[in-house]
Amino acid sequence: MYGPPPAPWIRPEPRKPSEIAFGAVAGLLLLGSSLLNGALLFLLCFVGDGCGSTAMSRERVCHGSGAAQVFAAPWVSLVAAVAAAGVVAARARRRGRTPWLALLPGVLVHGAGLAFVYASIWG
């Protein structure tokens, strides 16, 4: 073998069982959120049906770019939630702490996006 041995910071540390479990749980939450967003997207296809009637006047969805915001908000919030959870988990791993607390910011960010959709349609 020629040259110096590889630096210890280049060689990754083996994953702990709790980190593997965290990855599995985070993946299942991502899958469940994606299925929820898909079902919500299907239901949102029918939101504009009441735009012509006076009984169902949804101003934000019926006029302007509100419909695009309502369709995009769950997916944008899901991407932001994954990014937030990833950043918090990476910081926790670098500091030697548990990554499980990283799920909370992800859930809160995605919940805020779903709350925005709810408030846009029925609020």
Coordinates of C-alpha atoms in Angstrom, one line a residue:
M1 CA 0.0 0.0 0.0
Y2 CA 1.4 3.3 -1.0
G3 CA 0.8 6.6 0.8
P4 CA -0.5 7.5 4.2
P5 CA -3.4 5.6 5.6
P6 CA -6.8 7.2 5.1
A7 CA -7.8 9.9 7.6
P8 CA -10.1 8.8 10.4
W9 CA -12.7 11.5 9.6
I10 CA -13.1 10.1 6.0
R11 CA -14.2 6.7 7.2
P12 CA -17.8 6.8 8.3
E13 CA -18.8 5.5 11.7
P14 CA -21.1 2.5 11.7
R15 CA -24.7 3.2 12.2
K16 CA -26.2 2.4 15.6
P17 CA -29.4 0.4 15.8
S18 CA -31.4 3.4 17.0
E19 CA -30.3 5.4 13.9
I20 CA -31.4 2.5 11.7
A21 CA -34.8 2.5 13.4
F22 CA -35.0 6.3 13.1
G23 CA -34.4 6.0 9.3
A24 CA -37.1 3.3 9.1
V25 CA -39.6 5.3 11.1
A26 CA -38.8 8.5 9.1
G27 CA -39.3 6.6 5.9
L28 CA -42.6 5.2 7.0
L29 CA -43.8 8.7 8.0
L30 CA -42.7 10.0 4.6
L31 CA -44.6 7.3 2.8
G32 CA -47.7 7.9 4.9
S33 CA -47.5 11.7 4.3
S34 CA -47.1 11.1 0.6
L35 CA -50.2 8.9 0.6
L36 CA -52.1 11.5 2.6
N37 CA -51.0 14.3 0.2
G38 CA -52.1 12.1 -2.8
A39 CA -55.5 11.5 -1.2
L40 CA -55.8 15.2 -0.4
L41 CA -54.9 16.1 -4.0
F42 CA -57.7 13.9 -5.3
L43 CA -60.2 15.6 -2.9
L44 CA -58.9 19.0 -3.9
C45 CA -59.8 18.3 -7.5
F46 CA -63.4 18.9 -6.5
V47 CA -63.0 22.1 -4.5
G48 CA -63.6 24.3 -7.5
D49 CA -67.0 22.7 -8.3
G50 CA -68.8 25.2 -6.1
C51 CA -67.2 28.3 -7.6
G52 CA -70.2 29.2 -9.8
S53 CA -72.8 28.9 -7.1
T54 CA -73.6 31.5 -4.5
A55 CA -74.0 28.9 -1.7
M56 CA -70.3 27.8 -1.8
S57 CA -68.3 30.9 -2.3
R58 CA -64.7 30.1 -1.7
E59 CA -63.0 33.3 -2.6
R60 CA -59.4 32.2 -2.3
V61 CA -59.8 29.0 -4.3
C62 CA -62.2 30.4 -7.0
H63 CA -60.3 33.6 -7.8
G64 CA -56.6 34.3 -8.6
S65 CA -53.8 31.9 -7.8
G66 CA -55.5 30.5 -4.7
A67 CA -56.1 27.1 -6.4
A68 CA -52.5 26.7 -7.3
Q69 CA -51.5 27.5 -3.7
V70 CA -53.9 25.0 -2.3
F71 CA -52.7 22.3 -4.7
A72 CA -49.0 23.0 -4.1
A73 CA -49.0 23.7 -0.3
P74 CA -49.1 20.1 0.9
W75 CA -46.2 19.1 -1.3
V76 CA -44.1 22.1 -0.6
S77 CA -44.7 21.6 3.1
L78 CA -43.7 17.9 2.8
V79 CA -40.4 18.9 1.1
A80 CA -39.8 21.5 3.7
A81 CA -40.6 19.0 6.5
V82 CA -38.1 16.5 5.1
A83 CA -35.5 19.2 4.9
A84 CA -36.1 20.4 8.4
A85 CA -36.0 16.9 9.9
G86 CA -32.9 16.1 7.9
V87 CA -31.0 19.2 9.1
V88 CA -32.0 18.6 12.7
A89 CA -31.1 14.9 12.5
A90 CA -27.7 15.7 11.0
R91 CA -27.0 18.3 13.7
A92 CA -28.0 15.8 16.4
R93 CA -25.9 13.0 14.9
R94 CA -22.9 15.4 14.7
R95 CA -23.3 16.3 18.4
G96 CA -23.8 12.7 19.4
R97 CA -27.4 13.1 20.4
T98 CA -30.5 11.1 19.5
P99 CA -32.1 11.9 16.2
W100 CA -35.6 11.1 17.3
L101 CA -36.3 14.7 18.2
A102 CA -35.8 15.6 14.6
L103 CA -39.2 14.2 13.7
L104 CA -41.0 17.0 15.7
P105 CA -40.0 19.9 13.4
G106 CA -40.9 17.8 10.3
V107 CA -44.3 17.0 11.7
L108 CA -44.9 20.7 12.7
V109 CA -43.8 22.0 9.3
H110 CA -46.0 19.6 7.4
G111 CA -48.9 20.2 9.7
A112 CA -48.6 23.9 9.1
G113 CA -48.9 23.3 5.4
L114 CA -52.0 21.2 5.9
A115 CA -53.4 23.8 8.2
F116 CA -52.8 26.4 5.5
V117 CA -54.8 24.3 3.0
Y118 CA -57.6 23.9 5.5
A119 CA -57.7 27.6 6.2
S120 CA -57.6 28.5 2.5
I121 CA -60.6 26.4 1.7
W122 CA -62.9 26.5 4.8
G123 CA -61.4 29.3 6.8

